[in-house]
Coordinates of C-alpha atoms in Angstrom, one line a residue:
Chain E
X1 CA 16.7 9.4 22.3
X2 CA 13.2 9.8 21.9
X3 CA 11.2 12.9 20.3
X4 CA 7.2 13.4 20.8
X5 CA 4.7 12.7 18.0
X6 CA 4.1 15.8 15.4
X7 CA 1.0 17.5 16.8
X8 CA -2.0 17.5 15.2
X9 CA -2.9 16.5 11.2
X10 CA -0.4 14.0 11.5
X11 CA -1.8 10.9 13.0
X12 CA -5.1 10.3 14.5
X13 CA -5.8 7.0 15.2
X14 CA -8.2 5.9 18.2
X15 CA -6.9 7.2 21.7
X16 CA -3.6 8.2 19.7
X17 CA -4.8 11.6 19.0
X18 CA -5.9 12.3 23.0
X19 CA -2.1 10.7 24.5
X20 CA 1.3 11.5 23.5
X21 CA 3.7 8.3 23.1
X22 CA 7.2 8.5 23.3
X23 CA 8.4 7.1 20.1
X24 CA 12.3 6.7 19.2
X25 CA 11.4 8.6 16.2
X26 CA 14.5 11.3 14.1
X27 CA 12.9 14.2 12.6
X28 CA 13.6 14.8 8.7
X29 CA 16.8 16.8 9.5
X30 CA 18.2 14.4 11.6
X31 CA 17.8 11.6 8.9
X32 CA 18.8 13.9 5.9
X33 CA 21.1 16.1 7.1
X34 CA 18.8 18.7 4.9
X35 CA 18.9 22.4 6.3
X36 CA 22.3 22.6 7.6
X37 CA 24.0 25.7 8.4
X38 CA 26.3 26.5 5.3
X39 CA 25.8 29.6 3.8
X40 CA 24.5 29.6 0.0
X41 CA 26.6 32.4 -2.0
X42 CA 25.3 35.3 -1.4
X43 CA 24.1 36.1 -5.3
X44 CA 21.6 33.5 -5.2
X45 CA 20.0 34.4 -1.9
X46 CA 17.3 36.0 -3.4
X47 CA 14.0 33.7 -3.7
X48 CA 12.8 32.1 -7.1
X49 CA 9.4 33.9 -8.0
X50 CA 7.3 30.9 -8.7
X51 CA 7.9 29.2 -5.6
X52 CA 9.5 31.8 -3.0
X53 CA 12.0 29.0 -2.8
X54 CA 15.5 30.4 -2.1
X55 CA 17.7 30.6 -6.0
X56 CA 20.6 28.8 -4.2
X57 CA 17.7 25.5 -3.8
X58 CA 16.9 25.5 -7.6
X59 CA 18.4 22.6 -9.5
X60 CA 21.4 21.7 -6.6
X61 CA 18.5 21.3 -4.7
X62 CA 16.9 18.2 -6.8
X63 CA 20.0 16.3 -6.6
X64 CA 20.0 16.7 -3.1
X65 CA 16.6 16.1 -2.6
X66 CA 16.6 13.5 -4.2
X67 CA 19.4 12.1 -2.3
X68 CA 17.4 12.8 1.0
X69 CA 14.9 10.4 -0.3
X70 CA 17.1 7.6 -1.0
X71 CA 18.6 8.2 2.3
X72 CA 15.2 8.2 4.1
X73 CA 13.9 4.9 1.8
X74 CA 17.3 3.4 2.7
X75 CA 16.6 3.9 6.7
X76 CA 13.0 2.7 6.5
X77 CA 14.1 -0.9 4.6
X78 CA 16.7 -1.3 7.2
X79 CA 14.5 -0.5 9.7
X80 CA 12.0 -3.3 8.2
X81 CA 9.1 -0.5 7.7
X82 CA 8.9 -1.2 4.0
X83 CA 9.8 -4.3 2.0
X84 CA 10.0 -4.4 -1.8
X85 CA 6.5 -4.6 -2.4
X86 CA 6.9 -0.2 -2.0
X87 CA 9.5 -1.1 -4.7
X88 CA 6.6 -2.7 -7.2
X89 CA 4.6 0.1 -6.3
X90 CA 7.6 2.4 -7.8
X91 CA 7.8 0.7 -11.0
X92 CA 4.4 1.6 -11.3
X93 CA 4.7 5.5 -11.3
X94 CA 5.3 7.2 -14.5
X95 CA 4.7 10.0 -16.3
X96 CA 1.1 9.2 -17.0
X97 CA 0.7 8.3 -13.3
X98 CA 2.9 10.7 -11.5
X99 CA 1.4 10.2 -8.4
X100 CA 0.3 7.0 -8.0
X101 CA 2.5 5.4 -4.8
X102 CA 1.1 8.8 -2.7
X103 CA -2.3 8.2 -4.1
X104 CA -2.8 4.6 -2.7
X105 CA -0.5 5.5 0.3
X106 CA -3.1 7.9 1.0
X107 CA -6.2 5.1 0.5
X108 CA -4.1 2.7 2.4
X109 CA -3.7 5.6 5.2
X110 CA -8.0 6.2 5.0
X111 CA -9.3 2.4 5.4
X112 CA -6.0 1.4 7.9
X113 CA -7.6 3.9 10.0
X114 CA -11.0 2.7 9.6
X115 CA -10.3 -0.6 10.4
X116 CA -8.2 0.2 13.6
X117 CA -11.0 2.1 14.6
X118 CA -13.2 -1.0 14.4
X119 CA -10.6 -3.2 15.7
X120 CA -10.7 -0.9 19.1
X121 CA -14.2 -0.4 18.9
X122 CA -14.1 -4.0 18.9
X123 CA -12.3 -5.2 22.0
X124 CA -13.8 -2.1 23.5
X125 CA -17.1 -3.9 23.9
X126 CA -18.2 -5.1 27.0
X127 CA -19.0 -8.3 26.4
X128 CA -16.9 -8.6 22.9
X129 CA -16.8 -12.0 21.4
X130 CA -16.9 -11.8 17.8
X131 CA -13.6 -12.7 17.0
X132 CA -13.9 -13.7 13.8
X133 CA -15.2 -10.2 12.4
X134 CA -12.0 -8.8 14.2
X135 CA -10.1 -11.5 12.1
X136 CA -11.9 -10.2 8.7
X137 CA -10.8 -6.8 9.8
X138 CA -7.0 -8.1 10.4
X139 CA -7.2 -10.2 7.0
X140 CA -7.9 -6.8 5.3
X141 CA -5.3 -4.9 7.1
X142 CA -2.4 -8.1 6.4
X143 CA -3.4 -8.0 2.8
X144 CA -3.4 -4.0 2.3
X145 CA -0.7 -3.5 4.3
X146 CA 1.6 -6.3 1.9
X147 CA 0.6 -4.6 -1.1
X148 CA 1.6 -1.5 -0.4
X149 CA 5.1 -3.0 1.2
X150 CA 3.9 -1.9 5.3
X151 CA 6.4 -4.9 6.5
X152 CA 6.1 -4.4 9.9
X153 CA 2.6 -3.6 10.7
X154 CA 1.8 -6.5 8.2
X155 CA 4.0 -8.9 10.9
X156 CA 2.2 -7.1 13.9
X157 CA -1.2 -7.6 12.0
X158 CA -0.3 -11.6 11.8
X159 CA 0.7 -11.7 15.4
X160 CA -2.6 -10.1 16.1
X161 CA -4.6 -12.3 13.9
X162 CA -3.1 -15.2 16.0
X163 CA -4.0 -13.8 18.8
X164 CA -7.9 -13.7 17.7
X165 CA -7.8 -16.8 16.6
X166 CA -6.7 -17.9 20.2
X167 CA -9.8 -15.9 21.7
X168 CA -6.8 -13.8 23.5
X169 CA -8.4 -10.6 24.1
X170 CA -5.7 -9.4 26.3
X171 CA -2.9 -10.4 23.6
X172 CA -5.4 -8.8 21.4
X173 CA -5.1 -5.6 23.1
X174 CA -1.2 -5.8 23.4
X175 CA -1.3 -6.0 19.8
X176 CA -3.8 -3.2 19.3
X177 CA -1.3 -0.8 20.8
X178 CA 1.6 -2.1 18.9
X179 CA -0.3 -2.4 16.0
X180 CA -1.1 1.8 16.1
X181 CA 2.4 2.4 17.3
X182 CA 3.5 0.9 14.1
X183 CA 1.2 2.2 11.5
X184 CA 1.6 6.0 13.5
X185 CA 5.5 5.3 12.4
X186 CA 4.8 4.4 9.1
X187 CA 2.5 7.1 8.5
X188 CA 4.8 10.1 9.8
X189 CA 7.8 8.5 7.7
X190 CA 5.6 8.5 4.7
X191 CA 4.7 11.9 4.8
X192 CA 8.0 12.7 5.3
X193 CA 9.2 10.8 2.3
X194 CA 6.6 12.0 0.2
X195 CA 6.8 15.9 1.4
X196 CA 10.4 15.7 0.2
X197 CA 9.3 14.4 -3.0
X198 CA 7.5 17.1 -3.6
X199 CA 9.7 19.4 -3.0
X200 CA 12.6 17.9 -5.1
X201 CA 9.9 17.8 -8.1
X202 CA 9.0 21.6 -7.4
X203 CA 13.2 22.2 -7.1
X204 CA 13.6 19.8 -10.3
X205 CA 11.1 21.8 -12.4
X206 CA 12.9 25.2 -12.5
X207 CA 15.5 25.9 -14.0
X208 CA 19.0 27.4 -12.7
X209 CA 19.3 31.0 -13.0
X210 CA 22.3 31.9 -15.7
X211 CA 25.1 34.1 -13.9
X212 CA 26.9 36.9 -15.2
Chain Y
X1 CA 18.8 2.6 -4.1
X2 CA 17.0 4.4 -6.5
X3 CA 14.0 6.2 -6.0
X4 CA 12.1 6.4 -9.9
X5 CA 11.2 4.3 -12.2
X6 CA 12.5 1.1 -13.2
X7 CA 12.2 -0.5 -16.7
X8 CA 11.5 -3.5 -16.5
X9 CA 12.3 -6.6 -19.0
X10 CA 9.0 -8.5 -19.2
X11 CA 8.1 -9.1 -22.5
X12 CA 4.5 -8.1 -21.9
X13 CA 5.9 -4.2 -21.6
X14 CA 5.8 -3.3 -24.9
X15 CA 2.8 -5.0 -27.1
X16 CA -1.0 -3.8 -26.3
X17 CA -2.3 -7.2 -24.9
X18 CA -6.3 -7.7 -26.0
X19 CA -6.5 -9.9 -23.4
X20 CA -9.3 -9.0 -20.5
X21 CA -9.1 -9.6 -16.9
X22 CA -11.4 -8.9 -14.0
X23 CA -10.2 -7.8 -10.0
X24 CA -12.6 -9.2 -7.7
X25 CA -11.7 -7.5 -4.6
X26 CA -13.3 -5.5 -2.1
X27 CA -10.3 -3.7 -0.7
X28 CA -10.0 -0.4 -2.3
X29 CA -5.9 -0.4 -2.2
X30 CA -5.8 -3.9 -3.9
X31 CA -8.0 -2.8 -6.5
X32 CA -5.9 0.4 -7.7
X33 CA -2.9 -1.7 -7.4
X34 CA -3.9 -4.4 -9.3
X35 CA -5.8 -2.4 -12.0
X36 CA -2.0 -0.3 -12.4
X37 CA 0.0 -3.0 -12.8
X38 CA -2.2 -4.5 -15.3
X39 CA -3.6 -1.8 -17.3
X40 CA -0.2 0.4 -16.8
X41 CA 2.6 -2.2 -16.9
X42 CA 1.1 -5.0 -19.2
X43 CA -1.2 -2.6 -21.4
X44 CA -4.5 -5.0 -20.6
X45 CA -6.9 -2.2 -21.9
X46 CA -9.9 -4.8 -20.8
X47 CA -9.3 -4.6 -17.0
X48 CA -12.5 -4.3 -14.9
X49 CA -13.3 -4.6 -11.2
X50 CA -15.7 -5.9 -9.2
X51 CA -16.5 -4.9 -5.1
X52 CA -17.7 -8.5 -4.3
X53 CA -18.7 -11.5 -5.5
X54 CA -21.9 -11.2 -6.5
X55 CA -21.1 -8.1 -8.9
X56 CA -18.5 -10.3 -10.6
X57 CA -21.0 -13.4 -11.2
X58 CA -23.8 -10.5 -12.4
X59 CA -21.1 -9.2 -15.0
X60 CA -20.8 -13.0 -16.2
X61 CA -24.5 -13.3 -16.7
X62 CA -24.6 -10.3 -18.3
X63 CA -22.2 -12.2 -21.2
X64 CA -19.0 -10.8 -19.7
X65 CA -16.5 -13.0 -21.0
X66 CA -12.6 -12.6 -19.3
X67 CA -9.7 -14.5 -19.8
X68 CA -8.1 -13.8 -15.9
X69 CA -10.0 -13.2 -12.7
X70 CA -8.2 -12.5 -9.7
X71 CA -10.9 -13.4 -7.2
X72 CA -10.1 -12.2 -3.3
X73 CA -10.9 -14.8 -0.9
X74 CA -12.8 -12.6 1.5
X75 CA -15.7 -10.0 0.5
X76 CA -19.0 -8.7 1.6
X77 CA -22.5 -10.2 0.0
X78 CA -20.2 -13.1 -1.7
X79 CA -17.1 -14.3 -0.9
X80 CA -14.5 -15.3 -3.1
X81 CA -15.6 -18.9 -2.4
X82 CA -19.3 -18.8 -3.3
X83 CA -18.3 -16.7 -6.0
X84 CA -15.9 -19.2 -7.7
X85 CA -18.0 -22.3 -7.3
X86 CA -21.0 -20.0 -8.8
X87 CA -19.0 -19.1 -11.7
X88 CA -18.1 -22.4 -12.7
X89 CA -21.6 -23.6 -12.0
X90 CA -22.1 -21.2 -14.6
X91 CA -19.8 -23.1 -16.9
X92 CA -17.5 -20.2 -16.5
X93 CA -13.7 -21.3 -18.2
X94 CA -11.9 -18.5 -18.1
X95 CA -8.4 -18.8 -15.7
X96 CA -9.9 -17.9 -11.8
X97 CA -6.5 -17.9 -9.7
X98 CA -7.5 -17.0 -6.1
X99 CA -5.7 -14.1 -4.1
X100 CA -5.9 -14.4 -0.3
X101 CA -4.1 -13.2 3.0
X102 CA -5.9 -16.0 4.8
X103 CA -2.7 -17.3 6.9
X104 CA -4.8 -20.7 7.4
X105 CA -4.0 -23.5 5.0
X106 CA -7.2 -25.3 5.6
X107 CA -9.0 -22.2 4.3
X108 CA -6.5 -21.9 1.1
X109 CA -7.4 -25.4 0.0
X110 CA -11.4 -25.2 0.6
X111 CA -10.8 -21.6 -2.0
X112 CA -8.6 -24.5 -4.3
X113 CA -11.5 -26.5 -4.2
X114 CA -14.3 -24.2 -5.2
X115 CA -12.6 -24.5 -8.8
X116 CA -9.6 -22.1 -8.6
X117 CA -6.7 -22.5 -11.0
X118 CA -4.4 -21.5 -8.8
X119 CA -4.2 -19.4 -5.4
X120 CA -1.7 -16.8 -4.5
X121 CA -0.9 -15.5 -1.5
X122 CA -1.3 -11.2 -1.1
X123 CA 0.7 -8.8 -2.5
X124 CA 0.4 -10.5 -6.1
X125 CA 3.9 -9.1 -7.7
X126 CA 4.5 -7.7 -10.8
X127 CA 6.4 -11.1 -11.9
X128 CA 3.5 -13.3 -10.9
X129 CA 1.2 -11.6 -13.1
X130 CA 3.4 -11.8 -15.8
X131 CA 3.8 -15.7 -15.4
X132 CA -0.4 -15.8 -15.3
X133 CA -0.5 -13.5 -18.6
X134 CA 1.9 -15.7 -19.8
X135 CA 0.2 -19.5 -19.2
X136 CA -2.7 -17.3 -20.9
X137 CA -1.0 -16.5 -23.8
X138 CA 0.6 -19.9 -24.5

């Protein structure tokens, strides 16, 4: 099965934005299961005032959020998207940093894209030689993507890096378009993952309605 | 698995460490990463960074004194290299472990031999900096 990238916003890397790749990639509800058709009892249909979130969401909703997320994290280790670096990066979120992992996520996302617009710009060059400012580029991208726990573009970054090393240009171009293939996956399941956080903090922070 | 936080049992969690370490990296991501783990997880309230090499060995003649830096291999204006053999030019003691994504061995040991204490491969964990603010300590 294979769905089309999400449109515009979400990835915009290169030629990615101007081509549509088939990716084997399951939307949100096919991961979670979230938004099924069971019917919330009808007292709590009406919508929370804060958040226009539907009553029936509030507080069973965290808990089942929160369960998408595992189930989502779950998928992308199996997957080999994310090692346990994104683990470490956990640990490191608390209540005076409640947003840490999506704020260097988000830095990660603004130089990875940055770099593989260099990297293209790159091998796009005529007469492109200078391989080893495309393996500086590739040492940043194998050591940002690590930290933040990016298993599998790290591996495609390495392969790439050999590849510059070897004054390939065509592997180098094979591992250009892997290489954006990979980080457009990453990206899209991040946002994901971090959309549902949200959502679980907003469901988390209100409180169930008392019935009578 | 758990999404949230995890306590973790390093002894460094609790106790307000006055030691002082310096990130010499270039790379944005590493640098908030690094500077969270130590200022967040092992309370170093001393934790400065530096974009390149250069701005680290200008803090040192400026009397900066730090008892870790965690130099990145590869940087603009001075690389981790020139910076380490500058530093200890300089007379420079304090613990300089090297932190590199460099896959190439040959490179690794031409950082070793600028006068690192140690090199690490990238991502440094959480229990590697413990073990370094540990040999510190002792």
């Amino acid at each position: 099965m294979t769905d089309m990238l999400p449109a515009a916003g979400s990835c915009r890397v290169g030629l990615m934005s101007q081509r549509r790749i088939n990716l084997p990639q399951q939307t949100a509800r096919e991961v979670t299961g979230y938004g099924d058709r069971r019917s919330p009892p009808p007292a709590l249909l009406c919508r929370g005032s804060k958040t226009g979130l539907p009553v029936w969401m509030l507080g069973l909703g965290a808990d089942r959020l929160r369960a998408d997320m595992n189930r989502l994290l779950a998928l992308l280790f199996h997957q080999g998207v994310l090692d346990e670096q994104f683990l470490q990066l956990q640990q490191l979120q608390d209540e005076s940093s409640p947003n840490f992992v999506s704020e260097v996520v988000n830095i990660y996302f603004h130089e990875s894209e940055k770099l593989l617009r260099n990297l293209r710009g790159l091998l796009m060059e005529r007469e492109f030689s200078d391989y080893k400012k495309m393996g500086i580029h590739l040492n940043q991208f194998v050591g940002s993507s690590s930290s933040i726990g990016a298993k599998r573009v790290r591996n495609v970054c390495v392969a790439f890096r050999a590849a510059s090393e070897q004054n390939n240009r065509a592997g180098c171009f094979r591992a250009l378009e892997l290489l954006e293939h990979e980080y457009c996956y990453l990206k899209n399941k991040l946002h994901e993952l971090f959309q549902i956080e949200q959502q679980r903090v907003l469901a988390a922070g209100i409180r169930y309605p008392m019935q009578n | 698995m758990v999404v949230g936080k995890v306590v973790s049992s390093t002894s460094h969690e609790s106790a307000e460490k006055r030691l002082s370490v310096l990130v010499v990296d270039d790379d944005p991501v590493i640098q908030k990463i690094h500077k969270m783990m130590l200022t967040n997880k092992f309370k170093i309230s001393d934790t400065q960074v530096a974009e390149n090499g250069k701005q680290a060995v200008d803090l040192h003649r400026c009397g900066a004194i730090f008892d870790l830096i965690l130099m990145d291999m590869e940087m603009p204006i001075m690389n981790g290299v020139q910076a380490t053999m500058e530093l200890r030019a300089m007379g420079v003691e304090s613990m300089i472990v090297g932190v590199t994504s460099h896959g190439l061995d040959a490179e690794k040991q031409t950082f070793i031999g600028a006068g690192l204490d140690d090199c690490f491969a990238k991502p440094l964990t959480i229990q590697t900096i413990s073990s370094l603010l540990q040999l510190i300590a002792d």
